[in-house]
Amino acid sequence: MAGSRMQLELSRVVHGTARLGVLKGLGSTGQHSLDVPCCLLYTHFGTVPHLTQDTLHTISSLPFVTQVALSHVAEHQDVLEEFKDGLKKFAGLRDTALFCSLHDPAAPCPTGYTTNKTVSVWGSGGRIDMSVAKFMALQKVVQPDWYQSMADGETWQINASRKRVRKSVDRTLAHLDECLLLHQKSQELDRVSMFGVVEGGDILEERVRSARETAKRPVAGFCLDGFQSGAMDPTLRIQLISAVTKELPEDKPRLLQGVGRPDEVLECVEAGVDLFEGFFPFQATERGCALCFSFNVSPDPERAGGTQTDLDEEQHTAGETQPNGDLNCDDQTQMTCFEMNLRDKRYQDDFRPLVEGCGCYCCKNHQRAYVHHLLVTNELLAGVLLMIHNTSHYQSFFHSLREALAGDKLDLLKKRVLGGSCQLADGINVDNSKRNDRD
Amino acid sequence: MAAATVRGVDRNTSESLMSLKKAVTAASPLALRIVAECPVTKARACDLALPHWTVSTPVFMPVGTQGTLKGITADQLESLGCQICLGNTYHLGMRPGPDLIERANGLHGFMNWKRNLLTDSGGFQMVSLVELSEVTEEGVKFKSPYDGKEILLSPEKSISIQNSLGSDIMMQLDDVVSSTVKGPRVEEAMHRSIRWLDRCIAANKHPDRQNLFAIIQGGLDAQLRKACLNEMTQRDVPGFAIGGLSGGEEKDDFWRMVTLSTDYLPREKPRYLMGVGYAVDLVVCVALGCDMFDCVFPTRTARFGSALVPWGSLQVKQKQYAKDFQPIDPDCQCPTCKRHSRAYLHALFKSDTAAMHHVTIHNISYQLTLMRSVRQSIVDGRFPEFIRTFMKRMFPSPDQYPGWAMEALASVNVALD
């Protein structure tokens, strides 16, 4: 299996498909592990947005895996080649495993630039064309612990034709075979894990074909691509994800790309997903929002996420906060109902922490009024404090999710997460029309 | 106009007498202990006890304009060894406003900074930032850039805002004139600043916990400076600032005004040189007898990728550093230099704002470390030697030493050659 030592041990499967387990064999010596379901640490070129190592490590229990996108790395290929010791060392990352994805899940990726032999990534300096040879040469200088194979994921547009979708599946399999060949020949990638990528757009047969074919290859796990929020109807998405995971071997991890909303995370975990990209806290930060949804299923009131009273209060607050908060997933930059907009004037003289009971550096030391002030004056510290809180809150949510899976409390967790502010009658059942009828 | 001025003086003199009495009875919340004095120059190392912390001087005070130091958390600032930082009254008075900050337990509570804060009077920003400002005996009149309303910043108003902010050191409102202006306006501003000082002293509601510093004015005219020093040192204020400099004047004029001021300022009170923050200026002005400094330069320049180093500065964003795998300064002990290379910072500037934070941390660390080294050398009795080593490192060769610095140092018995 391409030299990999990565190993998934499932401890529990709930409702037939929701998986609880440990991903073992991570890190340079293989002694580290990742409890799943889990989300990776989202970065810009190895740096969690806005944070230095000091501010990042105020957050307790960070995941052991850091994600970096090839789109940020590609333009620095010559630098990394000269550096020789890999991106982790170059970026000053210690005590973490590195996962290298193709794209940045929080950055737009224009379509229309793939060919049979190449895909394109977009860095700060513009588009970079990538063949499998170049892709693999990059992996050799990045030296991640784990990466995804090159993939043609341009099928998320609403009107992608069946022919285009079929082509993307074929191309992605061809890229995978080529990547595997080069991977096996490469000494540098000897102990590195490769994930195959499942494509297939919104066409069930193509999704199943892609999953089956990919599963035949010696990959360490699977990336589920083309499901990003807004790409398709959420009900269809869950159907497709369920169909895909059914085709995949039980003992290998599944990473869902481009999905981060807590309600969607829960649905997708139920459909058999183990890993997520951690970009959602960053998106909330960029729009001046603090994550405030409830997720506490623990009887221990010390745990973050709020007690029942907090829940009621948050419900009230969030309801007030964003009368236009919407469940329209089309625009990933738009505020969701899991967050509060601290730019809002109501927080001007609100001397409470962002979330009562939250133990993050921001909530322990600062008040909503201060973060509001930093936002309206465009101060850089706003991004720092929000990113600390949002990352911490989101990681705690995943902790709670694992706890819920372990303790048969998934339904309770769903109620908490959705009940807080997103008043959905029955799970996620969103049509494309805007829903402003919250109250 | 003249009559009005005279009336103003009369009224304010009586007020100032009252406040003098008050000042005598109430001990100021500041104590200066001179730890060491350089036997050669006018430099001194002091412990300046303020309500929230004891500050080791000479000290550089980073500027946190709007209640935050540009992307750096209070904890980070504290761990860099910062003992006092600045907030700007003009900015904070506008947003979020004095009432809100008072409700948040002052600026300390609002930004959660446990050590000392110094606030300026707001006058400088008013003159430099706001186009429509008019200075009268009453105060500085200007239009709010946020809602266009006309606002008067009087000495009383400035102190009232600073009282709400709760800073450990407040600055008097002074009549700021550009240091390049000459003529009667400079003299008028100097006299007005004295009158405003008396009004500020009288307006201070918290003399028991907030120190009010006077600001010496007088432009580049030695006679005016002396007159101002003579008047202001008669007031019982806990400290003095040297103002109206560092605004684009010739360095030759600058250092002469500084040294003249420290000659006349009382030994037992702290001296704060406003707006000075370049490394060479800091070292020279410590030699001339100044204790405290502030400047936005180190933090502002950091955000453009300019890192301060013992040999000047290093522009991290320049192409030559793309493959330079050393830290900014291999001898620097700051968190940035301990972890990151020039090459990584160079690349990160294209991806994330954290790159700015890294260089900001480095630059604050540079300034604070420089001042700690200066202090240590004064305590050890080797400050002149420190200056020579510092200058050698800063300039490629002695013929590049700036003339004004050599002259200034020679005036305090330090020869560089």
PDB file of C-alpha atoms in Angstrom, chain B residues 34-204:
ATOM      1  CA  ILE B  34      17.581  56.374  39.768  1.00  0.00           C
ATOM      2  CA  VAL B  35      19.419  53.069  39.622  1.00  0.00           C
ATOM      3  CA  ALA B  36      22.547  54.288  37.856  1.00  0.00           C
ATOM      4  CA  GLU B  37      23.852  57.343  36.103  1.00  0.00           C
ATOM      5  CA  CYS B  38      26.436  57.188  33.370  1.00  0.00           C
ATOM      6  CA  PRO B  39      29.561  58.965  34.598  1.00  0.00           C
ATOM      7  CA  VAL B  40      30.367  60.168  31.072  1.00  0.00           C
ATOM      8  CA  THR B  41      27.071  61.012  29.346  1.00  0.00           C
ATOM      9  CA  LYS B  42      23.746  62.260  30.694  1.00  0.00           C
ATOM     10  CA  ALA B  43      22.263  58.771  30.482  1.00  0.00           C
ATOM     11  CA  ARG B  44      20.533  57.218  33.463  1.00  0.00           C
ATOM     12  CA  ALA B  45      18.854  53.944  34.336  1.00  0.00           C
ATOM     13  CA  CYS B  46      15.796  54.235  36.535  1.00  0.00           C
ATOM     14  CA  ASP B  47      12.988  52.229  38.024  1.00  0.00           C
ATOM     15  CA  LEU B  48       9.782  54.059  37.314  1.00  0.00           C
ATOM     16  CA  ALA B  49       7.026  52.805  39.596  1.00  0.00           C
ATOM     17  CA  LEU B  50       3.589  53.384  38.104  1.00  0.00           C
ATOM     18  CA  PRO B  51       0.171  52.155  39.267  1.00  0.00           C
ATOM     19  CA  HIS B  52       0.214  48.954  37.198  1.00  0.00           C
ATOM     20  CA  TRP B  53       3.874  47.993  36.980  1.00  0.00           C
ATOM     21  CA  THR B  54       7.399  49.198  37.619  1.00  0.00           C
ATOM     22  CA  VAL B  55       9.058  50.206  34.384  1.00  0.00           C
ATOM     23  CA  SER B  56      12.779  49.817  33.788  1.00  0.00           C
ATOM     24  CA  THR B  57      14.085  52.824  31.921  1.00  0.00           C
ATOM     25  CA  PRO B  58      15.325  53.804  29.411  1.00  0.00           C
ATOM     26  CA  VAL B  59      12.211  52.349  27.845  1.00  0.00           C
ATOM     27  CA  PHE B  60      10.652  52.150  24.419  1.00  0.00           C
ATOM     28  CA  MET B  61       6.858  52.176  24.507  1.00  0.00           C
ATOM     29  CA  PRO B  62       5.124  50.435  21.591  1.00  0.00           C
ATOM     30  CA  VAL B  63       2.072  52.216  20.238  1.00  0.00           C
ATOM     31  CA  GLY B  64      -1.315  50.498  20.421  1.00  0.00           C
ATOM     32  CA  THR B  65      -3.341  53.207  18.767  1.00  0.00           C
ATOM     33  CA  GLN B  66      -6.870  51.818  18.946  1.00  0.00           C
ATOM     34  CA  GLY B  67      -6.575  49.692  22.057  1.00  0.00           C
ATOM     35  CA  THR B  68      -4.588  46.941  20.347  1.00  0.00           C
ATOM     36  CA  LEU B  69      -1.083  46.501  19.187  1.00  0.00           C
ATOM     37  CA  LYS B  70      -1.437  45.595  15.514  1.00  0.00           C
ATOM     38  CA  GLY B  71      -2.285  41.901  15.564  1.00  0.00           C
ATOM     39  CA  ILE B  72      -0.383  41.083  18.746  1.00  0.00           C
ATOM     40  CA  THR B  73      -2.245  39.757  21.768  1.00  0.00           C
ATOM     41  CA  ALA B  74      -1.781  41.245  25.218  1.00  0.00           C
ATOM     42  CA  ASP B  75      -0.156  37.989  26.321  1.00  0.00           C
ATOM     43  CA  GLN B  76       2.357  38.106  23.493  1.00  0.00           C
ATOM     44  CA  LEU B  77       3.220  41.701  24.288  1.00  0.00           C
ATOM     45  CA  GLU B  78       3.694  40.838  27.925  1.00  0.00           C
ATOM     46  CA  SER B  79       5.939  37.897  27.134  1.00  0.00           C
ATOM     47  CA  LEU B  80       8.101  40.150  24.974  1.00  0.00           C
ATOM     48  CA  GLY B  81       8.762  42.087  28.179  1.00  0.00           C
ATOM     49  CA  CYS B  82       6.727  45.170  27.357  1.00  0.00           C
ATOM     50  CA  GLN B  83       5.998  47.103  30.557  1.00  0.00           C
ATOM     51  CA  ILE B  84       4.141  50.086  29.159  1.00  0.00           C
ATOM     52  CA  CYS B  85       2.407  50.829  25.886  1.00  0.00           C
ATOM     53  CA  LEU B  86       0.470  53.677  24.350  1.00  0.00           C
ATOM     54  CA  GLY B  87      -3.119  54.288  23.430  1.00  0.00           C
ATOM     55  CA  ASN B  88      -4.287  57.233  21.367  1.00  0.00           C
ATOM     56  CA  THR B  89      -6.902  59.466  22.929  1.00  0.00           C
ATOM     57  CA  TYR B  90      -8.126  60.839  19.633  1.00  0.00           C
ATOM     58  CA  HIS B  91      -8.850  57.417  18.135  1.00  0.00           C
ATOM     59  CA  LEU B  92     -10.263  55.876  21.302  1.00  0.00           C
ATOM     60  CA  GLY B  93     -12.302  58.973  22.079  1.00  0.00           C
ATOM     61  CA  MET B  94     -13.941  58.606  18.673  1.00  0.00           C
ATOM     62  CA  ARG B  95     -14.329  54.848  18.701  1.00  0.00           C
ATOM     63  CA  PRO B  96     -15.494  53.237  20.921  1.00  0.00           C
ATOM     64  CA  GLY B  97     -15.740  56.454  22.972  1.00  0.00           C
ATOM     65  CA  PRO B  98     -14.842  57.302  26.577  1.00  0.00           C
ATOM     66  CA  ASP B  99     -18.165  56.228  28.082  1.00  0.00           C
ATOM     67  CA  LEU B 100     -17.917  52.712  26.759  1.00  0.00           C
ATOM     68  CA  ILE B 101     -14.299  52.334  27.818  1.00  0.00           C
ATOM     69  CA  GLU B 102     -15.154  53.603  31.268  1.00  0.00           C
ATOM     70  CA  ARG B 103     -17.862  50.955  31.506  1.00  0.00           C
ATOM     71  CA  ALA B 104     -15.297  48.339  30.478  1.00  0.00           C
ATOM     72  CA  ASN B 105     -13.138  49.318  33.479  1.00  0.00           C
ATOM     73  CA  GLY B 106     -10.967  51.678  31.532  1.00  0.00           C
ATOM     74  CA  LEU B 107      -8.647  50.944  28.665  1.00  0.00           C
ATOM     75  CA  HIS B 108      -6.834  48.358  30.781  1.00  0.00           C
ATOM     76  CA  GLY B 109     -10.044  46.394  31.137  1.00  0.00           C
ATOM     77  CA  PHE B 110     -11.221  47.004  27.595  1.00  0.00           C
ATOM     78  CA  MET B 111      -8.061  45.637  25.983  1.00  0.00           C
ATOM     79  CA  ASN B 112      -7.189  43.400  28.956  1.00  0.00           C
ATOM     80  CA  TRP B 113      -3.709  44.819  29.416  1.00  0.00           C
ATOM     81  CA  LYS B 114      -2.408  44.327  32.925  1.00  0.00           C
ATOM     82  CA  ARG B 115       0.619  46.616  32.778  1.00  0.00           C
ATOM     83  CA  ASN B 116       0.935  50.366  32.259  1.00  0.00           C
ATOM     84  CA  LEU B 117      -0.696  52.528  29.662  1.00  0.00           C
ATOM     85  CA  LEU B 118       0.201  55.990  28.503  1.00  0.00           C
ATOM     86  CA  THR B 119      -2.305  58.042  26.563  1.00  0.00           C
ATOM     87  CA  ASP B 120      -1.549  61.093  24.481  1.00  0.00           C
ATOM     88  CA  SER B 121      -3.768  64.153  24.551  1.00  0.00           C
ATOM     89  CA  GLY B 122      -5.367  63.723  21.158  1.00  0.00           C
ATOM     90  CA  GLY B 123      -4.083  67.091  20.018  1.00  0.00           C
ATOM     91  CA  PHE B 124      -1.417  65.769  17.723  1.00  0.00           C
ATOM     92  CA  GLN B 125      -3.776  63.566  15.693  1.00  0.00           C
ATOM     93  CA  MET B 126      -6.223  66.390  15.522  1.00  0.00           C
ATOM     94  CA  VAL B 127      -3.699  68.594  13.839  1.00  0.00           C
ATOM     95  CA  SER B 128      -2.102  65.912  11.705  1.00  0.00           C
ATOM     96  CA  LEU B 129      -5.105  63.825  10.675  1.00  0.00           C
ATOM     97  CA  VAL B 130      -8.055  66.133  10.598  1.00  0.00           C
ATOM     98  CA  GLU B 131      -8.118  68.713   7.886  1.00  0.00           C
ATOM     99  CA  LEU B 132     -10.697  71.032   9.322  1.00  0.00           C
ATOM    100  CA  SER B 133      -9.136  71.871  12.638  1.00  0.00           C
ATOM    101  CA  GLU B 134      -8.858  75.274  14.165  1.00  0.00           C
ATOM    102  CA  VAL B 135      -6.899  76.081  17.292  1.00  0.00           C
ATOM    103  CA  THR B 136      -8.209  78.768  19.629  1.00  0.00           C
ATOM    104  CA  GLU B 137      -7.557  79.554  23.265  1.00  0.00           C
ATOM    105  CA  GLU B 138     -10.497  77.317  24.112  1.00  0.00           C
ATOM    106  CA  GLY B 139      -9.049  74.266  22.454  1.00  0.00           C
ATOM    107  CA  VAL B 140      -8.851  72.470  19.111  1.00  0.00           C
ATOM    108  CA  LYS B 141     -12.000  72.596  17.039  1.00  0.00           C
ATOM    109  CA  PHE B 142     -12.506  69.949  14.393  1.00  0.00           C
ATOM    110  CA  LYS B 143     -15.110  68.108  12.404  1.00  0.00           C
ATOM    111  CA  SER B 144     -15.630  64.480  13.253  1.00  0.00           C
ATOM    112  CA  PRO B 145     -14.541  62.359  10.299  1.00  0.00           C
ATOM    113  CA  TYR B 146     -17.333  59.913  11.210  1.00  0.00           C
ATOM    114  CA  ASP B 147     -20.407  62.086  11.414  1.00  0.00           C
ATOM    115  CA  GLY B 148     -19.181  65.561  10.438  1.00  0.00           C
ATOM    116  CA  LYS B 149     -20.222  67.040  13.759  1.00  0.00           C
ATOM    117  CA  GLU B 150     -18.119  69.884  15.077  1.00  0.00           C
ATOM    118  CA  ILE B 151     -16.224  68.893  18.190  1.00  0.00           C
ATOM    119  CA  LEU B 152     -14.097  70.949  20.530  1.00  0.00           C
ATOM    120  CA  LEU B 153     -11.144  69.242  22.146  1.00  0.00           C
ATOM    121  CA  SER B 154     -10.315  71.493  25.082  1.00  0.00           C
ATOM    122  CA  PRO B 155      -7.700  70.718  27.727  1.00  0.00           C
ATOM    123  CA  GLU B 156     -10.549  69.797  30.050  1.00  0.00           C
ATOM    124  CA  LYS B 157     -12.115  67.506  27.458  1.00  0.00           C
ATOM    125  CA  SER B 158      -8.823  65.781  26.714  1.00  0.00           C
ATOM    126  CA  ILE B 159      -8.229  65.106  30.400  1.00  0.00           C
ATOM    127  CA  SER B 160     -11.789  63.981  30.876  1.00  0.00           C
ATOM    128  CA  ILE B 161     -11.377  61.404  28.107  1.00  0.00           C
ATOM    129  CA  GLN B 162      -8.033  60.311  29.485  1.00  0.00           C
ATOM    130  CA  ASN B 163      -9.593  60.019  32.935  1.00  0.00           C
ATOM    131  CA  SER B 164     -12.173  57.695  31.404  1.00  0.00           C
ATOM    132  CA  LEU B 165      -9.431  55.704  29.695  1.00  0.00           C
ATOM    133  CA  GLY B 166      -7.715  55.363  33.063  1.00  0.00           C
ATOM    134  CA  SER B 167      -4.169  55.476  31.736  1.00  0.00           C
ATOM    135  CA  ASP B 168      -1.250  55.456  34.155  1.00  0.00           C
ATOM    136  CA  ILE B 169       0.281  58.435  32.404  1.00  0.00           C
ATOM    137  CA  MET B 170      -1.801  61.119  30.702  1.00  0.00           C
ATOM    138  CA  MET B 171      -0.411  63.826  28.501  1.00  0.00           C
ATOM    139  CA  GLN B 172      -1.488  67.446  28.697  1.00  0.00           C
ATOM    140  CA  LEU B 173      -3.183  68.911  25.645  1.00  0.00           C
ATOM    141  CA  ASP B 174      -0.576  71.057  23.955  1.00  0.00           C
ATOM    142  CA  ASP B 175      -0.754  73.437  21.063  1.00  0.00           C
ATOM    143  CA  VAL B 176       1.114  71.477  18.441  1.00  0.00           C
ATOM    144  CA  VAL B 177       2.860  73.315  15.653  1.00  0.00           C
ATOM    145  CA  SER B 178       4.885  71.572  13.022  1.00  0.00           C
ATOM    146  CA  SER B 179       8.536  71.645  13.992  1.00  0.00           C
ATOM    147  CA  THR B 180       9.350  73.245  10.656  1.00  0.00           C
ATOM    148  CA  VAL B 181       7.143  76.287  11.315  1.00  0.00           C
ATOM    149  CA  LYS B 182       8.944  79.438  12.442  1.00  0.00           C
ATOM    150  CA  GLY B 183       7.876  82.835  13.744  1.00  0.00           C
ATOM    151  CA  PRO B 184       5.275  84.139  16.179  1.00  0.00           C
ATOM    152  CA  ARG B 185       3.021  81.097  15.871  1.00  0.00           C
ATOM    153  CA  VAL B 186       5.641  79.016  17.656  1.00  0.00           C
ATOM    154  CA  GLU B 187       5.790  81.459  20.549  1.00  0.00           C
ATOM    155  CA  GLU B 188       2.028  81.642  20.774  1.00  0.00           C
ATOM    156  CA  ALA B 189       1.816  77.864  20.854  1.00  0.00           C
ATOM    157  CA  MET B 190       4.431  77.652  23.594  1.00  0.00           C
ATOM    158  CA  HIS B 191       2.603  80.120  25.838  1.00  0.00           C
ATOM    159  CA  ARG B 192      -0.728  78.523  25.124  1.00  0.00           C
ATOM    160  CA  SER B 193       0.673  75.100  25.986  1.00  0.00           C
ATOM    161  CA  ILE B 194       1.649  76.472  29.427  1.00  0.00           C
ATOM    162  CA  ARG B 195      -1.842  77.839  29.968  1.00  0.00           C
ATOM    163  CA  TRP B 196      -3.354  74.570  28.802  1.00  0.00           C
ATOM    164  CA  LEU B 197      -1.091  72.650  31.182  1.00  0.00           C
ATOM    165  CA  ASP B 198      -2.600  74.543  34.096  1.00  0.00           C
ATOM    166  CA  ARG B 199      -6.083  73.808  32.852  1.00  0.00           C
ATOM    167  CA  CYS B 200      -5.193  70.124  32.444  1.00  0.00           C
ATOM    168  CA  ILE B 201      -3.793  69.931  35.975  1.00  0.00           C
ATOM    169  CA  ALA B 202      -6.973  71.479  37.322  1.00  0.00           C
ATOM    170  CA  ALA B 203      -9.148  69.122  35.267  1.00  0.00           C
ATOM    171  CA  ASN B 204      -7.533  65.857  36.402  1.00  0.00           C
TER     172      ASN B 204
END
